[in-house]
Amino acid sequence: MTDLDRLDHVARIQQAWARERPDLDVAPLGVIGRLHRLAGHLTDRLLIVYRRYGLGEGEFDVLASLRRAGPPFERAPGELAAYTMVTTGAMTKRIDRLERGGLVTRRPSERDGRARVVALTDAGRELIDEAFAEHTRNERRLLDCLTPEEAAQLERLLVTWLACFESPRPPRDEPGA
């Protein structure tokens, strides 16, 4: 076995770029490339569970958002779009599919008759409760290749890094940062 055989896919790419473009810093490829590959593997394994319940990722997200709203398990379509980070047009398509499947209903809002509300049906609640329980077990399995300490450390790092993109925070080189 050669040294190249011991390298993972991303390390081989880094090595090739370092050879071809020694003037560039290819170190970030090590993190970004591995995260990108890992995201693909994780998505594939998460979708397996969703499909068992006849759901796509988007439908699972809608049902989960409604379920965690608590009784009466409903939200306005715009809220659902914001919670699941999709356009209102994409949300409408998801709601249509879920409504055809008997998992959600739409009705006028009690507070504003012009507005609509999307609510879980009993069948939708049963389905998401069962699917989410399996989803959490699946996520546990996906993390099992890390020790609890490694998983906690990774979570802390990801929280810090994600905050750079999703929350207002002064850059590290600014005073008070």
Coordinates of C-alpha atoms in Angstrom, one line a residue:
M1 CA 0.0 0.0 0.0
T2 CA 1.4 3.4 -1.0
D3 CA 1.1 6.6 1.0
L4 CA -1.4 7.8 -1.6
D5 CA -3.6 4.8 -0.9
R6 CA -3.8 5.7 2.8
L7 CA -5.1 9.2 2.0
D8 CA -8.9 9.8 1.8
H9 CA -10.5 11.3 -1.3
V10 CA -10.2 14.9 -0.1
A11 CA -6.5 14.5 0.9
R12 CA -5.8 13.2 -2.6
I13 CA -7.5 16.2 -4.1
Q14 CA -5.5 18.5 -1.8
Q15 CA -2.3 16.8 -2.7
A16 CA -3.0 17.1 -6.4
W17 CA -3.8 20.8 -6.1
A18 CA -0.8 21.5 -4.0
R19 CA 1.4 19.9 -6.7
E20 CA -0.3 21.8 -9.5
R21 CA -0.8 25.1 -7.7
P22 CA 1.8 25.4 -4.9
D23 CA 1.0 29.1 -4.9
L24 CA -2.4 28.5 -3.3
D25 CA -3.4 27.6 0.2
V26 CA -5.4 24.4 -0.3
A27 CA -5.7 23.6 3.5
P28 CA -9.4 24.8 3.6
L29 CA -10.3 22.1 1.2
G30 CA -9.6 19.7 4.0
V31 CA -12.5 21.0 6.1
I32 CA -14.9 22.2 3.4
G33 CA -14.4 19.2 1.1
R34 CA -14.9 16.7 4.0
L35 CA -18.0 18.6 5.2
H36 CA -19.4 18.6 1.7
R37 CA -18.9 14.9 1.3
L38 CA -20.2 14.2 4.8
A39 CA -23.4 16.3 4.1
G40 CA -24.1 14.1 1.1
H41 CA -23.7 10.9 3.1
L42 CA -25.8 12.2 6.0
T43 CA -28.6 13.4 3.6
D44 CA -28.7 10.0 1.9
R45 CA -29.1 8.2 5.3
L46 CA -31.7 10.7 6.6
L47 CA -33.8 10.3 3.4
I48 CA -34.0 6.5 3.9
V49 CA -36.1 7.1 7.1
Y50 CA -38.3 9.8 5.5
R51 CA -39.0 7.5 2.5
R52 CA -40.1 4.7 4.9
Y53 CA -43.0 7.0 5.8
G54 CA -43.8 8.2 2.3
L55 CA -42.2 11.6 2.9
G56 CA -39.6 13.7 1.2
E57 CA -37.3 15.9 3.2
G58 CA -39.5 18.9 2.7
E59 CA -42.7 17.2 3.8
F60 CA -40.9 15.8 6.9
D61 CA -39.8 19.4 7.8
V62 CA -43.4 20.7 7.4
L63 CA -44.9 18.0 9.6
A64 CA -42.1 18.4 12.2
S65 CA -42.6 22.2 12.3
L66 CA -46.3 21.7 12.9
R67 CA -45.8 19.1 15.5
R68 CA -43.3 21.1 17.5
A69 CA -45.6 24.1 17.5
G70 CA -47.6 22.2 20.2
P71 CA -51.4 22.1 20.4
P72 CA -53.3 22.8 18.3
F73 CA -50.4 21.9 16.0
E74 CA -50.9 24.6 13.4
R75 CA -49.1 27.5 11.8
A76 CA -49.6 30.0 9.0
P77 CA -48.1 29.0 5.7
G78 CA -45.7 32.0 5.8
E79 CA -44.5 30.9 9.2
L80 CA -43.9 27.4 7.9
A81 CA -41.9 28.8 5.0
A82 CA -39.8 30.8 7.4
Y83 CA -39.2 27.8 9.8
T84 CA -38.2 25.5 6.9
M85 CA -36.3 28.2 5.0
V86 CA -38.1 27.8 1.6
T87 CA -40.1 30.1 -0.5
T88 CA -43.9 30.5 -0.1
G89 CA -44.3 28.9 -3.5
A90 CA -42.3 25.8 -2.5
M91 CA -44.3 25.7 0.8
T92 CA -47.6 25.7 -1.1
K93 CA -46.5 22.6 -3.1
R94 CA -45.5 20.8 0.1
I95 CA -48.7 21.6 1.8
D96 CA -50.7 20.5 -1.3
R97 CA -49.0 17.1 -1.2
L98 CA -49.5 16.7 2.5
E99 CA -53.1 17.8 2.2
R100 CA -53.8 15.2 -0.6
G101 CA -52.3 12.6 1.7
G102 CA -54.6 13.5 4.6
L103 CA -51.7 14.6 6.8
V104 CA -52.6 18.4 7.1
T105 CA -55.7 20.6 6.6
R106 CA -56.0 24.2 5.6
R107 CA -58.6 26.5 7.0
P108 CA -59.3 30.2 7.6
S109 CA -57.5 31.7 10.6
E110 CA -59.7 32.4 13.6
R111 CA -57.9 35.7 14.2
D112 CA -58.0 36.9 10.6
G113 CA -60.5 35.4 8.2
R114 CA -58.4 36.4 5.2
A115 CA -55.4 34.4 6.4
R116 CA -55.1 30.7 6.2
V117 CA -53.8 28.2 8.8
V118 CA -52.2 24.8 8.2
A119 CA -52.9 22.2 10.8
L120 CA -51.8 18.6 11.4
T121 CA -54.6 16.0 11.1
D122 CA -54.6 13.1 13.6
A123 CA -53.1 10.9 10.9
G124 CA -50.4 13.6 10.3
R125 CA -49.6 13.7 14.0
E126 CA -49.3 10.0 14.3
L127 CA -47.1 9.8 11.3
I128 CA -44.7 12.5 12.3
D129 CA -44.5 11.1 15.9
E130 CA -43.5 7.7 14.6
A131 CA -41.2 9.1 11.8
F132 CA -39.5 11.6 14.2
A133 CA -38.8 8.8 16.8
E134 CA -37.1 6.8 14.1
H135 CA -35.3 9.9 12.8
T136 CA -33.8 10.6 16.2
R137 CA -32.6 6.9 16.5
N138 CA -31.1 7.2 13.0
E139 CA -29.3 10.4 13.9
R140 CA -27.9 8.7 17.0
R141 CA -26.6 5.8 14.8
L142 CA -25.0 8.3 12.5
L143 CA -23.1 9.9 15.4
D144 CA -22.1 6.6 17.0
C145 CA -18.8 6.6 15.1
L146 CA -17.8 9.5 17.3
T147 CA -17.3 9.3 21.1
P148 CA -19.7 11.5 23.2
E149 CA -16.8 13.9 23.8
E150 CA -16.0 14.1 20.1
A151 CA -19.7 14.7 19.2
A152 CA -19.9 17.5 21.9
Q153 CA -16.7 19.1 20.7
L154 CA -17.9 19.0 17.1
E155 CA -21.2 20.5 18.1
R156 CA -19.5 23.4 19.8
L157 CA -17.3 24.0 16.8
L158 CA -20.3 23.9 14.4
V159 CA -22.3 26.3 16.7
T160 CA -19.4 28.8 16.6
W161 CA -18.9 28.5 12.8
L162 CA -22.6 28.6 11.9
A163 CA -23.0 31.7 14.0
C164 CA -20.6 33.5 11.6
F165 CA -23.2 33.0 8.9
E166 CA -26.5 33.2 10.7
S167 CA -26.2 35.6 13.6
P168 CA -25.0 39.2 13.7
R169 CA -21.6 39.2 15.4
P170 CA -18.6 41.5 15.0
P171 CA -15.7 39.9 13.1
R172 CA -12.9 38.6 15.4
D173 CA -10.6 41.5 14.5
E174 CA -13.0 44.2 15.6
P175 CA -12.7 45.6 19.2
G176 CA -15.0 43.8 21.6
A177 CA -15.0 40.7 19.5

